[in-house]
Amino acid sequence: MAMREFLVSLHMNKILVTGGCGYIGAHTIADLIENGFEVISADNNSRSNENILEAVEKITGKSVKNYKVDLCIYDDTVAIFQENPDITGIIHFAAYKSVGESVKNPLLYFENNLNSLINILKCADEFGIPNFVFSSSCTVYGNPDIIPVTEESPMKAAESAYGATKQMGEQIVRETVNSSQNPAHKAPAVVKNIQAILLRYFNPVGAHPSALMGELPLGKPENLVPAITQTAIGKIPMMQVWGTDYDTRDGSCLRDYIHVCDIAHAHTLALNYLLQHKNESNCEIFNLGTGNGYTVLEIIKEFENASGVKLNYQLGPRRSGDVIAIYANNDKAKKLLGWQPKYSLQQMMATAWKWELKLKEDEKIFNSSNADLN
Ligand code: WQD
């Protein structure tokens, strides 16, 4: 029995999480550890902070090693696998993810998101890592004609470079997995066929209920919920609602907002699905959304109810790259992964707000301790 199969049989599963210091990455690491996995992270912290792993340790009691590596550099990436021959699975989050930014700087997104994926897949192939979970996105659907979307809904032209990198990323994973099944394929020392799962997230929001970790946007937040909470706490004087003339209930865009902890747990379930060989094909796709769509203005109202704070916003022009309306049919993930989103919209807003309040509290403590030093 190959070494990796032996480790899997002993339930000694070491998982490499790339982008492990990111918002979804760190929440997923916490969920993996709480479900018995050993985890290492690879994150160059270009858009994240390693301190988030201290929060993971506070939550789980386990410290997590982070390899501060640019995954676009192959030699640095392969070193992780040489040092960890007992990796049995990879969850690949590492990517830039702002729709708005990708429209302004597409080449940055193609270079970073695709090169890092290709290097990780090269290593998975060469080291015979059998289980691969790819962080994909509902943006692969573009502007869908019919909603809710199922995993079989057509992928229309991506509305942004970010969405295009996810469409291409899925194709790269699919082709790599198929080639690893091909008998003519040069099999690595440990003859393993890569089995992959593509998880299409809708809009991840909220924070860990402990308020020990949450979203940490760098600079002015592009995404709706951090823009709301930073406006509510006074970091931003006023936020814009990008477009109120769309063909939706109230003219603002419609999305399927899903708690980050529900997204995180889906990764644990997806890995177990692969480890237990329940997968029906070697590259399966799952939508991760609640199955409910809400408009921007409805989210603002929900936040105001959950926080008790009246939000200061104005109705602005459309943002290029925005999809008009999308939400998920999540039946497949529920049926095959046994996934059941458990956080309500109210809890999504409440945990996001609690996290923003905690950040302000920490900032006050940090500033007062600095003041004492001066
Ligand atoms: C949502 C709506 C904005 C900010 C995200 C992630 C992407 C992917 C899909 C996972 C839009 C409006 C926003 C603001 C606003 N998720 N908005 N004022 O664009 O759907 O993409 O989900 O992979 O990674 O970025 O999310 O939060 O940026 O925008 O009116 O200040 O909120 O126009 O209609 P988006 P978002």
GROMACS .gro file of C-alpha atoms and ligand atoms in nm:
model
  410
    1MET     CA    1   0.000   0.000   0.000
    2ALA     CA    2   0.146   0.337  -0.097
    3MET     CA    3   0.251   0.559   0.194
    4ARG     CA    4  -0.025   0.813   0.131
    5GLU     CA    5  -0.294   0.545   0.115
    6PHE     CA    6  -0.158   0.405   0.440
    7LEU     CA    7  -0.175   0.747   0.609
    8VAL     CA    8  -0.528   0.800   0.479
    9SER     CA    9  -0.627   0.459   0.612
   10LEU     CA   10  -0.500   0.570   0.955
   11HIS     CA   11  -0.701   0.892   0.920
   12MET     CA   12  -0.368   1.075   0.944
   13ASN     CA   13  -0.452   1.335   0.688
   14LYS     CA   14  -0.223   1.633   0.644
   15ILE     CA   15  -0.386   1.899   0.428
   16LEU     CA   16  -0.204   2.184   0.256
   17VAL     CA   17  -0.424   2.496   0.251
   18THR     CA   18  -0.291   2.760   0.012
   19GLY     CA   19  -0.407   3.113   0.096
   20GLY     CA   20  -0.442   2.982   0.451
   21CYS     CA   21  -0.405   3.331   0.603
   22GLY     CA   22  -0.696   3.463   0.401
   23TYR     CA   23  -1.054   3.514   0.511
   24ILE     CA   24  -1.202   3.185   0.386
   25GLY     CA   25  -0.870   3.000   0.418
   26ALA     CA   26  -0.832   3.064   0.792
   27HIS     CA   27  -1.195   2.980   0.869
   28THR     CA   28  -1.152   2.657   0.672
   29ILE     CA   29  -0.832   2.566   0.858
   30ALA     CA   30  -1.019   2.604   1.188
   31ASP     CA   31  -1.298   2.377   1.065
   32LEU     CA   32  -1.052   2.117   0.931
   33ILE     CA   33  -0.865   2.102   1.263
   34GLU     CA   34  -1.189   2.075   1.460
   35ASN     CA   35  -1.272   1.777   1.238
   36GLY     CA   36  -0.946   1.590   1.297
   37PHE     CA   37  -0.724   1.705   1.011
   38GLU     CA   38  -0.362   1.816   1.044
   39VAL     CA   39  -0.311   2.136   0.845
   40ILE     CA   40  -0.027   2.344   0.703
   41SER     CA   41  -0.068   2.675   0.522
   42ALA     CA   42   0.111   2.838   0.228
   43ASP     CA   43   0.052   3.211   0.202
   44ASN     CA   44   0.295   3.491   0.099
   45ASN     CA   45   0.083   3.738   0.300
   46SER     CA   46   0.080   3.983   0.008
   47ARG     CA   47  -0.289   4.039   0.089
   48SER     CA   48  -0.323   3.875   0.426
   49ASN     CA   49  -0.173   3.875   0.774
   50GLU     CA   50  -0.015   3.568   0.936
   51ASN     CA   51  -0.157   3.683   1.273
   52ILE     CA   52  -0.490   3.529   1.172
   53LEU     CA   53  -0.332   3.188   1.243
   54GLU     CA   54  -0.292   3.296   1.607
   55ALA     CA   55  -0.670   3.335   1.612
   56VAL     CA   56  -0.702   2.986   1.464
   57GLU     CA   57  -0.479   2.858   1.746
   58LYS     CA   58  -0.695   3.034   2.008
   59ILE     CA   59  -1.007   2.876   1.856
   60THR     CA   60  -0.870   2.524   1.801
   61GLY     CA   61  -0.578   2.494   2.041
   62LYS     CA   62  -0.354   2.393   1.750
   63SER     CA   63  -0.076   2.602   1.595
   64VAL     CA   64  -0.054   2.604   1.217
   65LYS     CA   65   0.274   2.641   1.027
   66ASN     CA   66   0.259   2.890   0.738
   67TYR     CA   67   0.505   2.864   0.448
   68LYS     CA   68   0.549   3.227   0.344
   69VAL     CA   69   0.588   3.138  -0.022
   70ASP     CA   70   0.491   3.306  -0.350
   71LEU     CA   71   0.322   3.015  -0.525
   72CYS     CA   72   0.403   3.181  -0.859
   73ILE     CA   73   0.764   3.074  -0.793
   74TYR     CA   74   0.779   2.701  -0.872
   75ASP     CA   75   1.101   2.617  -0.684
   76ASP     CA   76   0.966   2.772  -0.362
   77THR     CA   77   0.635   2.589  -0.406
   78VAL     CA   78   0.791   2.248  -0.466
   79ALA     CA   79   1.001   2.289  -0.150
   80ILE     CA   80   0.682   2.269   0.058
   81PHE     CA   81   0.606   1.924  -0.082
   82GLN     CA   82   0.964   1.805  -0.042
   83GLU     CA   83   0.944   1.902   0.326
   84ASN     CA   84   0.598   1.746   0.373
   85PRO     CA   85   0.589   1.406   0.199
   86ASP     CA   86   0.278   1.315   0.403
   87ILE     CA   87   0.040   1.567   0.243
   88THR     CA   88  -0.274   1.375   0.142
   89GLY     CA   89  -0.485   1.665   0.017
   90ILE     CA   90  -0.468   2.024  -0.108
   91ILE     CA   91  -0.724   2.304  -0.079
   92HIS     CA   92  -0.623   2.584  -0.314
   93PHE     CA   93  -0.756   2.926  -0.208
   94ALA     CA   94  -0.456   3.146  -0.296
   95ALA     CA   95  -0.579   3.405  -0.549
   96TYR     CA   96  -0.671   3.770  -0.578
   97LYS     CA   97  -1.048   3.806  -0.557
   98SER     CA   98  -1.175   4.158  -0.610
   99VAL     CA   99  -1.412   4.187  -0.906
  100GLY     CA  100  -1.370   4.564  -0.922
  101GLU     CA  101  -0.987   4.555  -0.905
  102SER     CA  102  -0.966   4.281  -1.169
  103VAL     CA  103  -1.153   4.501  -1.417
  104LYS     CA  104  -0.895   4.776  -1.363
  105ASN     CA  105  -0.589   4.544  -1.366
  106PRO     CA  106  -0.668   4.220  -1.554
  107LEU     CA  107  -0.308   4.108  -1.621
  108LEU     CA  108  -0.228   4.116  -1.248
  109TYR     CA  109  -0.516   3.871  -1.198
  110PHE     CA  110  -0.428   3.639  -1.488
  111GLU     CA  111  -0.062   3.627  -1.386
  112ASN     CA  112  -0.118   3.568  -1.014
  113ASN     CA  113  -0.425   3.347  -1.012
  114LEU     CA  114  -0.325   3.117  -1.298
  115ASN     CA  115   0.051   3.082  -1.235
  116SER     CA  116  -0.004   2.992  -0.869
  117LEU     CA  117  -0.267   2.733  -0.964
  118ILE     CA  118  -0.045   2.578  -1.231
  119ASN     CA  119   0.248   2.542  -0.990
  120ILE     CA  120   0.032   2.379  -0.724
  121LEU     CA  121  -0.112   2.137  -0.977
  122LYS     CA  122   0.234   2.051  -1.106
  123CYS     CA  123   0.331   1.957  -0.752
  124ALA     CA  124   0.009   1.761  -0.693
  125ASP     CA  125   0.084   1.565  -1.009
  126GLU     CA  126   0.454   1.511  -0.942
  127PHE     CA  127   0.410   1.417  -0.576
  128GLY     CA  128   0.096   1.211  -0.644
  129ILE     CA  129  -0.134   1.406  -0.411
  130PRO     CA  130  -0.469   1.234  -0.467
  131ASN     CA  131  -0.718   1.491  -0.333
  132PHE     CA  132  -0.757   1.844  -0.464
  133VAL     CA  133  -1.022   2.104  -0.377
  134PHE     CA  134  -1.032   2.421  -0.588
  135SER     CA  135  -1.175   2.749  -0.464
  136SER     CA  136  -1.400   2.856  -0.747
  137SER     CA  137  -1.677   3.112  -0.762
  138CYS     CA  138  -2.030   3.182  -0.882
  139THR     CA  139  -1.871   3.445  -1.104
  140VAL     CA  140  -1.801   3.160  -1.351
  141TYR     CA  141  -2.171   3.178  -1.447
  142GLY     CA  142  -2.141   3.539  -1.568
  143ASN     CA  143  -2.484   3.701  -1.597
  144PRO     CA  144  -2.712   3.393  -1.588
  145ASP     CA  145  -3.030   3.390  -1.799
  146ILE     CA  146  -3.206   3.165  -1.548
  147ILE     CA  147  -3.171   3.179  -1.168
  148PRO     CA  148  -3.119   3.002  -0.940
  149VAL     CA  149  -2.817   2.846  -1.112
  150THR     CA  150  -2.735   2.476  -1.086
  151GLU     CA  151  -2.389   2.326  -1.147
  152GLU     CA  152  -2.510   2.245  -1.501
  153SER     CA  153  -2.604   2.605  -1.577
  154PRO     CA  154  -2.401   2.735  -1.871
  155MET     CA  155  -2.088   2.939  -1.803
  156LYS     CA  156  -2.151   3.265  -1.986
  157ALA     CA  157  -1.880   3.516  -2.069
  158ALA     CA  158  -1.716   3.625  -1.745
  159GLU     CA  159  -1.803   3.984  -1.650
  160SER     CA  160  -1.455   4.043  -1.504
  161ALA     CA  161  -1.096   3.917  -1.522
  162TYR     CA  162  -1.150   3.768  -1.177
  163GLY     CA  163  -1.441   3.561  -1.309
  164ALA     CA  164  -1.233   3.464  -1.614
  165THR     CA  165  -0.950   3.335  -1.393
  166LYS     CA  166  -1.200   3.113  -1.215
  167GLN     CA  167  -1.344   2.982  -1.542
  168MET     CA  168  -0.993   2.910  -1.673
  169GLY     CA  169  -0.888   2.772  -1.335
  170GLU     CA  170  -1.168   2.517  -1.342
  171GLN     CA  171  -1.065   2.409  -1.694
  172ILE     CA  172  -0.699   2.378  -1.590
  173VAL     CA  173  -0.795   2.159  -1.293
  174ARG     CA  174  -1.029   1.946  -1.505
  175GLU     CA  175  -0.767   1.886  -1.778
  176THR     CA  176  -0.495   1.807  -1.522
  177VAL     CA  177  -0.718   1.560  -1.340
  178ASN     CA  178  -0.824   1.390  -1.662
  179SER     CA  179  -0.462   1.356  -1.777
  180SER     CA  180  -0.368   1.202  -1.442
  181GLN     CA  181  -0.624   0.928  -1.510
  182ASN     CA  182  -0.466   0.854  -1.847
  183PRO     CA  183  -0.263   0.526  -1.830
  184ALA     CA  184  -0.010   0.681  -2.068
  185HIS     CA  185   0.042   0.964  -1.820
  186LYS     CA  186   0.383   0.946  -1.658
  187ALA     CA  187   0.272   0.818  -1.321
  188PRO     CA  188   0.458   0.961  -1.022
  189ALA     CA  189   0.639   0.723  -0.786
  190VAL     CA  190   0.319   0.690  -0.588
  191VAL     CA  191   0.073   0.591  -0.860
  192LYS     CA  192  -0.222   0.812  -0.779
  193ASN     CA  193  -0.500   0.960  -0.983
  194ILE     CA  194  -0.588   1.310  -0.873
  195GLN     CA  195  -0.953   1.343  -0.769
  196ALA     CA  196  -1.077   1.702  -0.765
  197ILE     CA  197  -1.373   1.902  -0.641
  198LEU     CA  198  -1.455   2.252  -0.764
  199LEU     CA  199  -1.642   2.456  -0.502
  200ARG     CA  200  -1.831   2.753  -0.646
  201TYR     CA  201  -1.877   3.002  -0.361
  202PHE     CA  202  -2.149   3.260  -0.383
  203ASN     CA  203  -2.091   3.563  -0.157
  204PRO     CA  204  -1.902   3.469   0.160
  205VAL     CA  205  -1.978   3.712   0.446
  206GLY     CA  206  -1.977   3.729   0.826
  207ALA     CA  207  -1.713   3.626   1.079
  208HIS     CA  208  -1.629   3.346   1.321
  209PRO     CA  209  -1.884   3.356   1.609
  210SER     CA  210  -1.596   3.397   1.857
  211ALA     CA  211  -1.513   3.734   1.690
  212LEU     CA  212  -1.149   3.619   1.701
  213MET     CA  213  -1.126   3.630   1.322
  214GLY     CA  214  -1.311   3.771   1.024
  215GLU     CA  215  -1.262   3.959   0.700
  216LEU     CA  216  -0.962   4.195   0.690
  217PRO     CA  217  -0.986   4.389   0.364
  218LEU     CA  218  -0.667   4.577   0.274
  219GLY     CA  219  -0.743   4.946   0.224
  220LYS     CA  220  -1.091   5.058   0.117
  221PRO     CA  221  -1.313   4.748   0.104
  222GLU     CA  222  -1.444   4.647  -0.240
  223ASN     CA  223  -1.696   4.396  -0.103
  224LEU     CA  224  -2.041   4.496   0.021
  225VAL     CA  225  -2.049   4.370   0.380
  226PRO     CA  226  -1.709   4.506   0.493
  227ALA     CA  227  -1.802   4.834   0.321
  228ILE     CA  228  -2.123   4.836   0.527
  229THR     CA  229  -1.955   4.755   0.861
  230GLN     CA  230  -1.670   5.005   0.804
  231THR     CA  231  -1.925   5.275   0.720
  232ALA     CA  232  -2.132   5.186   1.027
  233ILE     CA  233  -1.827   5.206   1.256
  234GLY     CA  234  -1.713   5.535   1.101
  235LYS     CA  235  -1.399   5.419   0.916
  236ILE     CA  236  -1.575   5.522   0.591
  237PRO     CA  237  -1.790   5.840   0.605
  238MET     CA  238  -2.046   5.716   0.352
  239MET     CA  239  -2.081   5.414   0.125
  240GLN     CA  240  -2.217   5.395  -0.229
  241VAL     CA  241  -2.484   5.158  -0.356
  242TRP     CA  242  -2.344   5.077  -0.700
  243GLY     CA  243  -2.648   5.091  -0.926
  244THR     CA  244  -3.020   5.103  -0.850
  245ASP     CA  245  -3.157   5.079  -1.206
  246TYR     CA  246  -3.113   4.704  -1.256
  247ASP     CA  247  -3.401   4.471  -1.340
  248THR     CA  248  -3.442   4.343  -0.982
  249ARG     CA  249  -3.698   4.383  -0.700
  250ASP     CA  250  -3.564   4.723  -0.596
  251GLY     CA  251  -3.315   4.805  -0.874
  252SER     CA  252  -3.001   4.701  -0.683
  253CYS     CA  253  -2.799   4.386  -0.759
  254LEU     CA  254  -2.906   4.052  -0.616
  255ARG     CA  255  -2.663   3.801  -0.461
  256ASP     CA  256  -2.664   3.483  -0.251
  257TYR     CA  257  -2.485   3.574   0.073
  258ILE     CA  258  -2.346   3.277   0.267
  259HIS     CA  259  -2.173   3.268   0.606
  260VAL     CA  260  -1.799   3.207   0.585
  261CYS     CA  261  -1.824   2.927   0.845
  262ASP     CA  262  -2.078   2.743   0.628
  263ILE     CA  263  -1.840   2.779   0.334
  264ALA     CA  264  -1.551   2.653   0.554
  265HIS     CA  265  -1.736   2.342   0.667
  266ALA     CA  266  -1.820   2.253   0.306
  267HIS     CA  267  -1.445   2.211   0.245
  268THR     CA  268  -1.415   1.959   0.528
  269LEU     CA  269  -1.711   1.769   0.387
  270ALA     CA  270  -1.564   1.783   0.035
  271LEU     CA  271  -1.231   1.638   0.152
  272ASN     CA  272  -1.403   1.358   0.343
  273TYR     CA  273  -1.615   1.289   0.032
  274LEU     CA  274  -1.293   1.236  -0.167
  275LEU     CA  275  -1.107   1.048   0.109
  276GLN     CA  276  -1.397   0.807   0.136
  277HIS     CA  277  -1.403   0.772  -0.246
  278LYS     CA  278  -1.771   0.872  -0.260
  279ASN     CA  279  -1.711   1.090  -0.564
  280GLU     CA  280  -1.895   0.979  -0.877
  281SER     CA  281  -1.639   1.130  -1.115
  282ASN     CA  282  -1.283   1.256  -1.088
  283CYS     CA  283  -1.379   1.623  -1.107
  284GLU     CA  284  -1.708   1.722  -0.939
  285ILE     CA  285  -1.861   2.068  -0.903
  286PHE     CA  286  -2.070   2.201  -0.613
  287ASN     CA  287  -2.251   2.533  -0.563
  288LEU     CA  288  -2.205   2.680  -0.216
  289GLY     CA  289  -2.485   2.926  -0.156
  290THR     CA  290  -2.789   2.937   0.073
  291GLY     CA  291  -3.034   2.920  -0.218
  292ASN     CA  292  -3.173   3.263  -0.127
  293GLY     CA  293  -3.105   3.590  -0.311
  294TYR     CA  294  -3.101   3.934  -0.151
  295THR     CA  295  -3.051   4.278  -0.306
  296VAL     CA  296  -2.793   4.530  -0.188
  297LEU     CA  297  -3.065   4.750  -0.036
  298GLU     CA  298  -3.218   4.449   0.143
  299ILE     CA  299  -2.875   4.361   0.289
  300ILE     CA  300  -2.835   4.719   0.414
  301LYS     CA  301  -3.179   4.697   0.580
  302GLU     CA  302  -3.090   4.358   0.733
  303PHE     CA  303  -2.765   4.503   0.869
  304GLU     CA  304  -2.943   4.802   1.020
  305ASN     CA  305  -3.190   4.568   1.195
  306ALA     CA  306  -2.912   4.338   1.321
  307SER     CA  307  -2.681   4.618   1.441
  308GLY     CA  308  -2.928   4.888   1.539
  309VAL     CA  309  -2.712   5.129   1.338
  310LYS     CA  310  -2.861   5.357   1.069
  311LEU     CA  311  -2.627   5.330   0.770
  312ASN     CA  312  -2.499   5.638   0.587
  313TYR     CA  313  -2.515   5.553   0.215
  314GLN     CA  314  -2.602   5.711  -0.116
  315LEU     CA  315  -2.733   5.568  -0.442
  316GLY     CA  316  -2.448   5.572  -0.697
  317PRO     CA  317  -2.380   5.461  -1.055
  318ARG     CA  318  -2.336   5.099  -1.167
  319ARG     CA  319  -1.997   4.930  -1.105
  320SER     CA  320  -1.846   4.773  -1.419
  321GLY     CA  321  -1.806   4.396  -1.395
  322ASP     CA  322  -2.110   4.351  -1.172
  323VAL     CA  323  -2.344   4.062  -1.237
  324ILE     CA  324  -2.708   4.177  -1.213
  325ALA     CA  325  -2.865   3.889  -1.023
  326ILE     CA  326  -2.752   3.542  -0.919
  327TYR     CA  327  -2.828   3.291  -0.647
  328ALA     CA  328  -2.765   2.920  -0.602
  329ASN     CA  329  -2.949   2.595  -0.637
  330ASN     CA  330  -2.755   2.408  -0.367
  331ASP     CA  331  -2.935   2.074  -0.382
  332LYS     CA  332  -2.629   1.882  -0.505
  333ALA     CA  333  -2.403   1.986  -0.214
  334LYS     CA  334  -2.681   1.909   0.032
  335LYS     CA  335  -2.749   1.567  -0.119
  336LEU     CA  336  -2.396   1.443  -0.195
  337LEU     CA  337  -2.179   1.626   0.060
  338GLY     CA  338  -2.440   1.626   0.335
  339TRP     CA  339  -2.385   2.003   0.359
  340GLN     CA  340  -2.647   2.216   0.536
  341PRO     CA  341  -2.584   2.593   0.566
  342LYS     CA  342  -2.679   2.685   0.922
  343TYR     CA  343  -2.621   3.060   0.959
  344SER     CA  344  -2.915   3.294   0.896
  345LEU     CA  345  -2.885   3.631   0.722
  346GLN     CA  346  -2.933   3.798   1.061
  347GLN     CA  347  -2.638   3.596   1.200
  348MET     CA  348  -2.427   3.685   0.897
  349MET     CA  349  -2.482   4.055   0.964
  350ALA     CA  350  -2.451   4.022   1.343
  351THR     CA  351  -2.118   3.832   1.330
  352ALA     CA  352  -1.980   4.077   1.072
  353TRP     CA  353  -2.076   4.368   1.297
  354LYS     CA  354  -1.937   4.199   1.614
  355TRP     CA  355  -1.606   4.149   1.431
  356GLU     CA  356  -1.591   4.516   1.322
  357LEU     CA  357  -1.657   4.624   1.683
  358LYS     CA  358  -1.380   4.390   1.801
  359LEU     CA  359  -1.137   4.541   1.548
  360LYS     CA  360  -1.217   4.887   1.681
  361GLU     CA  361  -1.165   4.769   2.040
  362ASP     CA  362  -0.828   4.613   1.950
  363GLU     CA  363  -0.727   4.933   1.771
  364LYS     CA  364  -0.811   5.136   2.084
  365ILE     CA  365  -0.606   4.900   2.303
  366PHE     CA  366  -0.319   4.910   2.051
  367ASN     CA  367  -0.326   5.292   2.033
  368SER     CA  368  -0.351   5.336   2.410
  369SER     CA  369  -0.060   5.095   2.471
  370ASN     CA  370   0.141   5.286   2.208
  371ALA     CA  371   0.045   5.617   2.377
  372ASP     CA  372   0.180   5.477   2.706
  373LEU     CA  373   0.509   5.399   2.530
  374ASN     CA  374   0.553   5.758   2.398
  375WQD     C1  375  -2.188   4.263  -0.416
  375WQD     C2  376  -2.285   4.372  -0.457
  375WQD     C3  377  -2.182   4.556  -0.571
  375WQD     C4  378  -1.962   4.735  -0.242
  375WQD     C5  379  -1.788   3.860  -0.461
  375WQD     C6  380  -1.646   3.833  -0.441
  375WQD     C7  381  -1.596   3.728  -0.535
  375WQD     C8  382  -1.691   3.611  -0.542
  375WQD     C9  383  -1.833   3.655  -0.569
  375WQD    C10  384  -1.616   3.429  -0.406
  375WQD    C11  385  -2.255   4.426  -0.597
  375WQD    C12  386  -2.248   4.601  -0.441
  375WQD    C13  387  -2.041   4.649  -0.316
  375WQD    C14  388  -2.008   4.867  -0.217
  375WQD    C15  389  -2.209   4.819  -0.339
  375WQD     N1  390  -1.691   3.535  -0.424
  375WQD     N2  391  -2.162   4.691  -0.362
  375WQD     N3  392  -2.130   4.903  -0.265
  375WQD     O1  393  -1.893   4.149  -0.676
  375WQD     O2  394  -2.062   3.973  -0.605
  375WQD     O3  395  -1.810   3.932  -0.580
  375WQD     O4  396  -1.867   3.743  -0.464
  375WQD     O5  397  -1.534   3.385  -0.479
  375WQD     O6  398  -1.472   3.687  -0.483
  375WQD     O7  399  -1.574   3.951  -0.464
  375WQD     O8  400  -1.934   4.094  -0.432
  375WQD     O9  401  -1.947   4.230  -0.229
  375WQD    O10  402  -1.808   4.316  -0.424
  375WQD    O11  403  -2.057   4.315  -0.443
  375WQD    O12  404  -2.318   4.855  -0.383
  375WQD    O13  405  -1.940   4.952  -0.150
  375WQD    O14  406  -2.270   4.483  -0.368
  375WQD    O15  407  -2.200   4.653  -0.672
  375WQD    O16  408  -2.378   4.458  -0.661
  375WQD     P1  409  -1.932   4.041  -0.584
  375WQD     P2  410  -1.929   4.243  -0.377
   0.00000   0.00000   0.00000
